[in-house]
Amino acid sequence: MIILFVALPLIVAGVLPLIGKVSRRVLPDLLANAALLFLVVYAVAVGRPLIANGPALQKLTWLGETVNLRLALDGFSLFMLLVISVVGLGVSLFSIDYMEHYGAKANYYALLLIMIAGMNGLVLATDLFHIYLFLEVAAVASYSLVAFGLGHDELEAAFKYLMLSVVASASILFSIAVIFGMTGSLSLPDVARALRDLDAGAVVGISAALFIMGFGLKAALIPFHAWLPDAHPSAPAPISAVLSGLLIKVSGVYAMTRIFLNVFGLTPALSTVLMYLGTVSLVGAAFLALGQKDVKRMLAYSSISQVGYIVLGIGLGTPLGIAGGLFHLFNHALAKGLLFLTSGSIQQSTGTRNLDEMGGLAKRMPFTAATNLVGALSIAGVPPLNGFWSKLLIIMALIQAGHPVFALVAVLTSVLTLWYYLLIQRKAFFGKLNEKWAAVKEAPFWMTASTVFLALLCVAVGILFSLTIRTWIQPAAGVLADGVQAVIRSWGL
Amino acid sequence: MIVQTALLIGLVLFSVLAIFLKDLLRAAISLAVASLFLGIVFFRMNAPYAGVFEISVVAGLITVLFILTIALTNTAEEVRESPLANIVFPLFFVVFIVIDALVMKGLLQKIPTVASGPEAGTFGEVLWKGRTLDLLGQIAVILAGVFSVLALFRKRDKHD
């Protein structure tokens, strides 16, 4: 029952506001977390056996007749489902305590679950229009979640995000229309087959350019990044974690990768464009991050930079590069989710996000300081944490493919990344305790529990990296490395 | 062809007007006229269902909702149109049409046309059997919209 990944969060989201009338806190907390925990267990326990003999296809009957509810689960989509549900669970655990003072908790969980359902639907979609539709489901929920605090900055950031996101959606939709006009079909295997037989390089180029602009905006690659440094810091901390950890990867990187590698087929030109876009993002955003005073803004710029690594790895197109890119996607989702959550803990305890006002908080918030350190070192790529291995894979793949300059840039930017993460750690947690924070206490139980959960995962994935790569990354990278054949051959619907 | 071109020019004209006009009522009506043009284009291109929905929902229902909202919230102040609109709008419009005429003609010839297949069944069959997942997605979008409104307008109620 692959449809459960979409239907369950939607159904729970539908009933939550009603339940919220009866029980304001306990039941919504319980129900939302139970749903996400179920999705994690379901992805791990049921998903893997399901695709053991190739991709699983969902076909449903309704009153004795087959209806067109086609979803496909392969190694790549299962991997994304795992990422979404694990980070989603961490975030919803954190929300139990963090969202107390915002009010309307049932509504908040409902929107969060709709966003998760949208992302899951996008990952399982087998049709270009479904990809667009579920992209919008996740996006509509995310606009209001960015504005959830209702302050001036939040509303302004949400509006900016909405406007740029609409431009992205419009160019994606336009490109889908062009492809439909060319091939007469929307389903991915049919489009892949038709494009292979058609000789229409110029028009395919135009629709690829439109997709790069649309998905580039969604993934916030430089030069399409303007909305992200406003939108991500303004949202409540758990939502920042979902946006940076998941949404930009699912609606930007996943959709782009699926279409370019499995439907269009990665041409040398496309590969070059993706690699340059990735490199510009990873270097540019790292320099922009250095100058930030606001801790969440710094993390937001860091997200752009790390997405650059992912796109660089996947854009390279070799099996090792793709595996490295996907592994980095997983690691960044865990670590950046964790870092946004710890920044939320700091903000709730001290009331500020300004790094210059903090100092010595490690003495008052030992768990937050320790988990933040794990996340920071992981993203910066310090061994033996998970981020080190994925960056190593990407750099090895670049050297292997004969791109030593790209590899050098990636290594140097990694040093820059370590620099600004140590800056956060030193300014916020180390040094003398600022007098103002003498009375600050450690974050409440569930907030600490969820950051510890994600930090332990970062450490565990780092130590067990070969197991993780074998069980989750290899099957996903295999699907992408197979290129167009993966969809045409095994998705024969 | 001439009718088609005229309809498309009208569509662009009124769409741009809807953005440039500062008076909300006029902007809403421009939008309705634009979607009326689009509906007619749909009819002429043998897509009657799309035409019916475009005209009844976008030109009809949504305009009524817009006008109702404007009527309920407007403070009856005279809105001054920006002088910029008088210059920028015609300029934009001319540039758009010129670029469109230059680019699209070359582009359209490059797109291999697909032979339009036989009708794939009635409207109901296509909607319920062919595009079932779209319906699920639309339910999700509507839910997201409703919950967004509930969430974003939660504090204002108390203050009022």
XYZ file of C-alpha atoms in Angstrom:
653
model
C 0.000 0.000 0.000
C 2.259 2.763 -1.273
C -0.658 5.208 -1.271
C -0.507 5.167 2.543
C 2.520 7.486 2.418
C 0.262 10.190 0.977
C -3.132 9.224 2.362
C -2.209 8.732 6.028
C -0.753 12.206 6.679
C -3.619 13.745 4.698
C -6.305 11.935 6.684
C -4.656 12.759 10.006
C -4.307 16.389 8.865
C -7.999 16.448 7.956
C -9.194 15.350 11.395
C -6.616 17.243 13.498
C -8.389 20.633 13.597
C -11.589 18.873 14.715
C -9.709 17.003 17.418
C -8.071 20.284 18.366
C -11.490 21.539 19.496
C -11.692 18.714 22.055
C -8.085 18.524 23.169
C -5.884 21.539 22.530
C -2.502 19.929 23.147
C -2.236 16.267 24.110
C -4.193 14.599 21.301
C -2.755 16.656 18.412
C 0.790 16.065 19.771
C 0.148 12.365 20.084
C -1.597 11.895 16.745
C 0.887 13.863 14.626
C 3.910 12.179 16.167
C 2.314 8.735 15.935
C 1.564 9.277 12.228
C 5.152 10.287 11.478
C 6.602 7.478 13.591
C 4.408 5.066 11.645
C 5.745 6.428 8.347
C 9.359 5.919 9.480
C 8.657 2.333 10.553
C 6.638 1.682 7.401
C 9.392 2.965 5.110
C 12.029 0.864 6.859
C 10.074 -2.328 7.527
C 7.706 -2.544 4.548
C 9.305 -0.363 1.895
C 12.566 -2.238 1.473
C 11.122 -5.752 1.034
C 8.548 -4.246 -1.346
C 11.183 -3.105 -3.848
C 13.494 -6.103 -3.437
C 12.489 -7.352 -6.912
C 12.428 -4.047 -8.745
C 10.133 -1.019 -8.453
C 6.694 -1.488 -6.906
C 3.710 0.066 -8.658
C 0.483 1.005 -6.946
C -2.729 0.334 -8.781
C -6.023 0.747 -7.002
C -9.521 -0.454 -7.707
C -12.549 1.543 -6.656
C -15.942 -0.203 -6.656
C -14.584 -2.986 -8.841
C -13.047 -0.696 -11.475
C -9.391 0.229 -11.845
C -8.798 3.898 -11.251
C -5.763 5.787 -12.372
C -3.955 6.134 -9.060
C -0.517 5.256 -10.254
C 2.372 5.623 -7.869
C 5.777 4.060 -8.236
C 8.213 3.171 -5.484
C 11.819 2.506 -6.453
C 15.155 2.792 -4.689
C 15.358 6.569 -5.185
C 11.827 7.335 -4.001
C 12.093 5.009 -1.004
C 15.318 6.744 0.005
C 13.579 10.131 -0.185
C 10.592 8.810 1.798
C 12.984 7.686 4.537
C 14.656 11.111 4.669
C 11.287 12.885 4.792
C 9.836 10.746 7.548
C 12.952 10.692 9.759
C 13.453 14.472 9.685
C 9.664 14.938 9.905
C 9.583 12.847 13.080
C 12.468 14.800 14.639
C 10.706 18.066 13.832
C 7.339 17.025 15.165
C 8.903 15.797 18.444
C 10.561 19.206 18.774
C 7.249 20.955 18.098
C 5.610 19.379 21.165
C 7.303 21.908 23.449
C 8.368 24.595 20.983
C 4.969 25.344 19.460
C 3.294 25.799 22.887
C 3.473 29.593 22.836
C 2.350 30.024 19.216
C -1.192 28.731 19.807
C -3.337 26.899 17.218
C -1.221 23.800 17.621
C -3.686 21.429 15.924
C -3.724 23.682 12.875
C 0.042 23.796 12.850
C 0.339 20.007 12.853
C -2.318 19.771 10.141
C -0.316 22.070 7.866
C 2.927 20.246 8.667
C 1.328 16.905 7.780
C -0.107 18.289 4.532
C 3.377 19.496 3.631
C 4.744 16.003 4.355
C 1.931 14.422 2.311
C 2.729 16.765 -0.567
C 6.408 15.864 -0.472
C 5.637 12.134 -0.265
C 3.226 12.445 -3.199
C 5.835 14.263 -5.274
C 8.387 11.563 -4.565
C 5.984 8.784 -5.620
C 4.493 10.530 -8.671
C 4.746 8.887 -12.079
C 3.370 11.754 -14.118
C 4.649 15.281 -14.802
C 1.386 16.922 -13.815
C 1.284 15.008 -10.522
C 4.778 16.270 -9.785
C 3.540 19.830 -10.315
C 0.402 19.245 -8.264
C 2.138 17.800 -5.211
C 4.809 20.478 -5.487
C 2.006 22.989 -5.004
C 0.451 21.020 -2.118
C 3.726 21.208 -0.193
C 4.279 24.829 -1.240
C 0.824 26.137 -0.215
C 1.236 24.593 3.230
C 4.742 26.015 3.548
C 3.685 29.625 2.751
C 1.375 29.770 5.724
C 3.822 27.919 7.967
C 6.492 30.549 7.211
C 3.997 33.224 8.255
C 2.787 31.220 11.266
C 4.245 33.683 13.799
C 2.111 36.487 12.254
C 4.781 39.147 12.890
C 5.690 41.786 10.307
C 8.903 40.044 9.204
C 7.222 36.670 8.934
C 4.424 38.005 6.731
C 6.861 39.905 4.513
C 9.120 36.857 4.120
C 6.149 34.623 3.349
C 4.935 37.056 0.693
C 8.357 37.226 -0.944
C 8.561 33.430 -0.841
C 5.069 33.145 -2.342
C 5.871 35.518 -5.206
C 9.143 33.846 -6.216
C 7.600 30.426 -5.774
C 4.782 31.366 -8.148
C 7.370 32.314 -10.782
C 8.986 28.913 -10.240
C 5.658 27.083 -10.548
C 4.751 29.029 -13.686
C 7.978 28.138 -15.451
C 7.661 24.480 -14.403
C 4.071 24.381 -15.676
C 5.057 26.054 -18.941
C 7.798 23.494 -19.470
C 5.359 20.649 -18.744
C 2.977 22.139 -21.334
C 5.770 22.255 -23.936
C 6.643 18.618 -23.246
C 2.990 17.590 -23.444
C 2.713 19.396 -26.765
C 5.748 17.536 -28.083
C 5.081 14.043 -26.808
C 1.322 13.935 -26.263
C 1.768 12.376 -22.855
C 2.441 13.306 -19.266
C 3.419 9.982 -17.750
C 7.167 9.777 -17.149
C 7.871 6.466 -18.967
C 5.887 7.571 -22.045
C 7.574 10.974 -22.125
C 11.004 9.358 -21.716
C 10.284 6.965 -24.588
C 8.889 9.698 -26.844
C 11.798 12.073 -26.169
C 14.272 9.313 -26.958
C 12.681 8.736 -30.372
C 12.042 12.401 -31.158
C 14.593 14.673 -32.729
C 13.762 18.021 -31.165
C 16.934 19.215 -29.483
C 16.092 22.934 -29.450
C 12.686 22.546 -27.834
C 13.975 20.007 -25.310
C 16.665 22.571 -24.504
C 14.055 25.249 -23.884
C 12.004 23.051 -21.588
C 15.172 21.979 -19.762
C 16.072 25.650 -19.261
C 12.593 26.352 -17.891
C 12.890 23.381 -15.527
C 16.305 24.579 -14.340
C 14.844 27.976 -13.574
C 11.756 26.535 -11.841
C 13.445 23.823 -9.814
C 16.480 26.059 -9.294
C 14.173 28.586 -7.625
C 12.637 25.827 -5.509
C 16.087 24.503 -4.553
C 17.341 28.099 -4.044
C 20.445 27.660 -6.181
C 22.379 30.889 -6.826
C 21.239 33.028 -8.750
C 17.695 31.943 -7.814
C 18.232 32.103 -4.049
C 16.912 35.540 -3.041
C 13.846 34.279 -1.165
C 15.519 31.663 1.037
C 17.585 33.797 3.450
C 14.371 35.665 4.349
C 11.877 32.811 4.370
C 13.798 30.167 6.260
C 14.874 32.247 9.280
C 11.417 33.820 9.657
C 9.563 30.551 10.056
C 9.214 28.884 13.472
C 12.374 26.801 14.123
C 10.854 23.366 13.368
C 9.480 24.695 10.071
C 12.878 26.179 9.176
C 14.232 22.680 9.762
C 11.660 21.146 7.399
C 12.130 23.825 4.748
C 15.930 23.682 4.729
C 16.230 20.003 5.535
C 13.508 18.659 3.269
C 11.448 20.980 1.104
C 14.232 22.514 -0.995
C 15.611 19.037 -1.583
C 12.332 17.342 -2.453
C 10.700 20.051 -4.574
C 13.991 21.267 -6.021
C 16.679 18.618 -6.113
C 14.523 15.469 -6.243
C 12.164 16.709 -8.958
C 15.012 18.134 -11.040
C 17.098 14.978 -10.685
C 14.234 12.634 -11.484
C 13.270 14.552 -14.617
C 16.777 15.264 -15.907
C 18.363 11.887 -15.218
C 15.440 9.490 -15.622
C 13.303 11.238 -18.247
C 15.480 13.594 -20.330
C 18.700 11.657 -19.874
C 21.746 13.591 -18.669
C 23.521 15.118 -21.669
C 27.066 16.538 -21.337
C 25.680 20.075 -21.751
C 23.099 19.589 -18.998
C 25.724 18.039 -16.767
C 28.019 21.042 -17.242
C 25.232 23.521 -16.483
C 24.299 21.659 -13.285
C 27.912 21.422 -12.145
C 28.521 25.151 -12.652
C 25.241 26.068 -10.934
C 26.203 23.821 -8.019
C 29.696 25.264 -7.736
C 28.543 28.894 -7.906
C 26.000 28.151 -5.163
C 28.410 26.355 -2.906
C 31.095 29.029 -3.079
C 28.878 32.121 -3.231
C 26.610 31.136 -0.364
C 29.551 30.114 1.830
C 31.004 33.644 1.546
C 27.584 35.188 2.161
C 27.152 33.006 5.265
C 30.416 34.260 6.770
C 29.129 37.808 7.149
C 25.885 36.986 8.956
C 25.109 37.987 12.549
C 21.738 36.236 12.743
C 22.358 32.561 13.483
C 19.342 31.310 11.485
C 20.284 33.477 8.505
C 23.757 32.004 8.574
C 22.250 28.511 8.578
C 19.980 29.474 5.671
C 22.947 30.597 3.540
C 24.713 27.411 4.525
C 21.749 25.434 3.132
C 22.207 27.079 -0.267
C 25.886 26.204 -0.143
C 25.261 22.563 0.792
C 22.585 22.146 -1.890
C 25.367 23.285 -4.221
C 27.420 20.249 -3.156
C 24.463 17.942 -3.793
C 23.785 19.378 -7.265
C 27.498 19.279 -8.087
C 27.683 15.584 -7.181
C 24.497 14.568 -8.966
C 25.213 16.824 -11.948
C 28.525 15.073 -12.454
C 26.462 12.041 -13.440
C 28.939 9.271 -12.624
C 27.647 6.505 -10.306
C 30.054 7.591 -7.555
C 29.111 11.263 -7.951
C 25.396 10.475 -7.766
C 25.919 8.289 -4.685
C 27.932 11.067 -3.040
C 25.301 13.680 -3.892
C 22.464 11.559 -2.516
C 24.422 10.665 0.614
C 25.119 14.353 1.166
C 21.420 15.082 0.694
C 20.644 12.609 3.497
C 23.381 13.939 5.787
C 22.503 17.558 5.198
C 18.828 16.866 5.887
C 19.725 15.338 9.269
C 22.382 17.877 10.259
C 20.671 21.040 9.014
C 17.390 19.896 10.561
C 19.300 19.448 13.817
C 21.021 22.851 13.597
C 17.785 24.745 12.948
C 16.226 22.960 15.919
C 19.117 23.886 18.235
C 18.924 27.476 16.983
C 15.237 27.329 17.967
C 16.231 26.136 21.448
C 18.640 29.075 21.757
C 16.042 31.529 20.540
C 13.419 30.243 22.941
C 15.765 30.320 25.936
C 17.420 33.680 25.258
C 14.951 35.454 22.983
C 17.632 36.451 20.486
C 19.149 35.126 17.253
C 22.000 37.633 17.202
C 25.328 35.853 17.595
C 27.012 38.926 19.109
C 24.609 38.953 22.055
C 25.180 35.301 22.939
C 28.238 33.754 24.599
C 29.055 30.990 27.041
C 25.662 29.316 26.648
C 27.314 25.854 26.848
C 27.399 26.251 30.622
C 23.645 26.760 30.809
C 22.532 24.564 27.861
C 24.962 21.617 27.721
C 22.749 19.334 25.601
C 21.970 22.030 23.059
C 25.662 22.969 22.834
C 26.749 19.361 22.347
C 24.123 18.522 19.726
C 24.817 21.788 17.892
C 28.498 20.877 17.781
C 27.685 17.477 16.268
C 25.505 19.084 13.563
C 28.065 21.795 12.793
C 31.002 19.414 12.524
C 28.927 17.030 10.443
C 28.051 19.670 7.836
C 31.576 21.047 7.859
C 32.775 17.534 7.004
C 34.869 16.560 10.015
C 35.592 12.823 10.301
C 34.156 10.473 11.466
C 30.790 12.236 11.190
C 28.415 11.515 8.299
C 29.067 14.750 6.370
C 32.732 13.859 5.988
C 32.022 10.659 4.068
C 29.554 12.207 1.642
C 31.870 15.130 0.852
C 34.727 12.662 0.442
C 32.645 10.657 -2.058
C 31.781 13.787 -4.064
C 35.408 14.956 -4.150
C 36.667 11.482 -5.083
C 34.095 11.290 -7.873
C 35.183 14.710 -9.189
C 38.832 13.671 -9.278
C 37.973 10.317 -10.833
C 35.971 12.011 -13.589
C 38.867 14.359 -14.364
C 37.611 17.585 -12.764
C 40.426 18.484 -10.323
C 39.490 22.189 -10.281
C 35.935 21.469 -9.135
C 37.357 19.097 -6.510
C 39.747 21.773 -5.232
C 36.932 24.326 -4.996
C 34.828 21.807 -3.070
C 37.659 21.149 -0.595
C 38.426 24.847 -0.057
C 34.747 25.663 0.478
C 34.620 22.890 3.038
C 37.283 24.762 5.028
C 35.204 27.943 4.735
C 32.180 25.982 5.998
C 34.122 24.779 9.025
C 35.156 28.381 9.691
C 31.643 29.825 9.902
C 30.320 26.872 11.882
C 33.101 27.254 14.423
C 32.173 30.948 14.524
C 28.628 29.991 15.603
C 29.949 27.539 18.155
C 32.450 29.999 19.620
C 30.186 33.048 19.711
C 27.098 31.232 21.007
C 28.338 28.480 23.263
C 31.987 28.930 24.205
C 33.773 31.707 26.053
C 32.602 33.646 29.088
C 28.929 33.474 29.987
C 27.210 36.718 29.129
C 25.729 38.216 32.367
C 22.341 38.498 30.696
C 22.011 34.721 30.371
C 22.806 33.769 33.982
C 19.235 32.557 34.492
C 18.905 30.701 31.184
C 17.890 27.039 31.479
C 18.314 24.026 29.176
C 15.528 23.578 26.608
C 12.439 21.550 27.667
C 12.469 17.745 27.473
C 10.994 17.067 24.013
C 13.069 19.749 22.342
C 16.253 18.305 23.826
C 15.110 14.749 23.065
C 14.563 15.489 19.389
C 17.934 17.234 18.957
C 19.672 14.345 20.737
C 17.813 11.912 18.442
C 19.035 13.686 15.302
C 22.583 14.119 16.677
C 22.802 10.412 17.500
C 21.641 9.633 13.956
C 24.412 11.864 12.558
C 27.007 10.007 14.617
C 25.537 6.573 13.850
C 25.369 7.211 10.087
C 28.977 8.443 10.228
C 30.198 5.313 11.979
C 28.011 2.887 10.005
C 28.494 4.747 6.722
C 29.260 1.667 4.634
C 26.076 -0.030 5.863
C 24.018 3.096 5.097
C 25.496 3.365 1.637
C 24.852 -0.309 0.913
C 21.265 -0.453 2.121
C 19.893 2.977 1.178
C 22.199 4.996 -1.054
C 23.277 2.317 -3.557
C 19.720 1.324 -4.630
C 18.810 5.013 -5.011
C 21.962 5.904 -6.939
C 21.476 2.785 -9.073
C 18.102 4.037 -10.303
C 19.591 7.406 -11.284
C 22.697 5.896 -12.859
C 20.491 3.697 -15.060
C 19.253 6.914 -16.637
C 16.280 6.831 -18.962
C 16.212 3.034 -19.004
C 15.279 2.883 -15.295
C 11.930 4.512 -15.978
C 11.184 3.104 -19.428
C 12.007 -0.486 -18.574
C 10.695 -0.982 -15.081
C 7.830 1.514 -14.857
C 5.968 -0.066 -17.761
C 2.581 0.936 -16.416
C -6.347 33.142 -37.373
C -7.146 36.857 -37.102
C -9.863 36.198 -34.529
C -7.491 33.954 -32.597
C -4.736 36.590 -32.588
C -7.202 39.266 -31.510
C -8.405 37.058 -28.670
C -4.850 36.344 -27.503
C -3.902 40.034 -27.651
C -7.012 40.826 -25.618
C -6.052 38.152 -23.110
C -2.579 39.635 -22.571
C -3.931 43.196 -22.516
C -6.459 42.578 -19.787
C -4.094 40.318 -17.783
C -1.516 43.106 -17.648
C -4.217 45.668 -16.817
C -5.260 43.481 -13.880
C -1.747 43.825 -12.462
C -1.227 47.527 -13.187
C -4.570 48.938 -12.042
C -4.522 50.137 -8.449
C -8.308 50.241 -8.113
C -9.084 46.718 -6.915
C -12.561 46.636 -8.438
C -11.279 47.544 -11.891
C -8.436 45.060 -11.543
C -10.872 42.272 -10.641
C -13.060 43.072 -13.625
C -10.019 43.144 -15.946
C -9.085 39.710 -14.687
C -12.607 38.442 -15.407
C -12.498 39.839 -18.949
C -9.073 38.231 -19.488
C -10.358 34.844 -18.435
C -13.425 35.318 -20.640
C -11.072 35.715 -23.614
C -9.163 32.620 -22.504
C -12.434 30.672 -22.222
C -13.361 31.603 -25.786
C -9.894 30.505 -26.967
C -10.479 27.163 -25.243
C -13.828 26.749 -27.030
C -12.309 27.550 -30.396
C -9.544 24.978 -29.806
C -12.047 22.178 -29.199
C -11.696 22.049 -25.434
C -15.281 22.811 -24.389
C -14.936 21.516 -20.816
C -11.899 23.668 -20.141
C -13.803 26.611 -21.668
C -16.876 26.035 -19.527
C -14.823 25.802 -16.336
C -12.710 28.821 -17.225
C -15.741 31.006 -17.853
C -18.005 29.734 -15.081
C -15.440 29.402 -12.292
C -12.688 31.918 -13.045
C -14.659 34.579 -14.876
C -17.849 33.996 -12.876
C -17.504 32.607 -9.397
C -14.094 33.954 -8.466
C -14.952 37.441 -9.744
C -18.094 37.428 -7.637
C -15.997 36.462 -4.592
C -13.457 39.195 -5.332
C -16.106 41.853 -5.801
C -17.929 40.755 -2.628
C -14.704 40.975 -0.637
C -13.863 44.391 -2.102
C -17.374 45.641 -1.363
C -17.161 44.438 2.233
C -13.713 45.843 2.965
C -13.374 48.982 0.825
C -13.283 52.291 2.633
C -14.821 54.031 -0.382
C -11.732 56.182 -0.916
C -10.899 57.307 -4.405
C -7.810 55.387 -5.551
C -5.392 57.329 -7.727
C -3.925 55.344 -10.559
C -0.152 55.508 -10.672
C 1.073 57.823 -13.461
C 3.715 55.212 -14.156
C 0.993 52.835 -15.331
C 0.105 55.213 -18.153
C 3.616 55.047 -19.628
C 4.869 51.648 -18.532
C 1.785 49.742 -19.527
C 1.619 50.629 -23.236
C 5.394 50.246 -23.476
C 5.346 46.829 -21.859
C 2.463 45.764 -24.031
C 4.141 46.752 -27.298
C 7.446 45.130 -26.301
C 5.645 41.942 -25.282
C 3.735 41.680 -28.555
C 6.884 42.341 -30.621
C 8.954 39.736 -28.758
C 6.064 37.317 -28.901
C 5.664 37.729 -32.641
C 9.388 37.338 -33.267
C 10.087 34.403 -30.952
C 6.943 32.365 -31.063
C 6.712 32.019 -34.818
C 10.152 30.449 -35.031
C 9.581 28.379 -31.928
C 6.227 26.966 -32.917
C 7.597 25.577 -36.158
C 10.219 23.653 -34.208
C 7.723 21.812 -32.018
C 6.759 18.561 -33.708
C 3.000 18.487 -33.686
C 1.316 15.434 -32.267
C -1.532 13.959 -34.241
C -4.558 14.515 -32.018
C -5.685 11.055 -31.017
C -9.261 9.872 -30.842
C -11.260 11.230 -27.896
C -10.221 9.211 -24.852
C -13.733 8.831 -23.484
C -16.242 11.160 -21.904
C -15.312 13.991 -19.570
C -16.438 11.991 -16.547
C -14.340 8.999 -17.536
C -11.248 11.105 -18.028
C -11.741 12.940 -14.745
C -12.568 9.983 -12.520
C -10.607 7.188 -14.171
C -7.819 8.947 -16.005
C -6.774 11.631 -13.546
C -7.828 10.242 -10.158
C -4.626 11.231 -8.379
C -5.183 14.844 -9.475
C -8.394 14.845 -7.458
C -6.526 13.642 -4.370
C -3.943 16.358 -4.919
C -6.645 18.985 -5.298
C -8.276 17.883 -2.055
C -4.878 18.341 -0.416
C -4.465 21.836 -1.914
C -7.929 22.860 -0.718
C -7.239 21.468 2.773
C -3.949 23.368 2.855
C -5.722 26.564 1.821
C -8.476 26.200 4.423
C -6.066 25.426 7.256
C -3.829 28.303 6.159
C -6.727 30.727 6.450
C -7.655 29.269 9.852
C -4.059 29.556 11.048
C -3.208 32.992 9.659
C -6.365 34.742 10.821
C -6.375 33.230 14.304
C -5.176 36.225 16.318
C -7.053 38.924 14.500
C -10.324 37.425 15.743
C -9.317 37.988 19.350
C -8.211 41.579 18.783
C -11.358 42.471 16.907
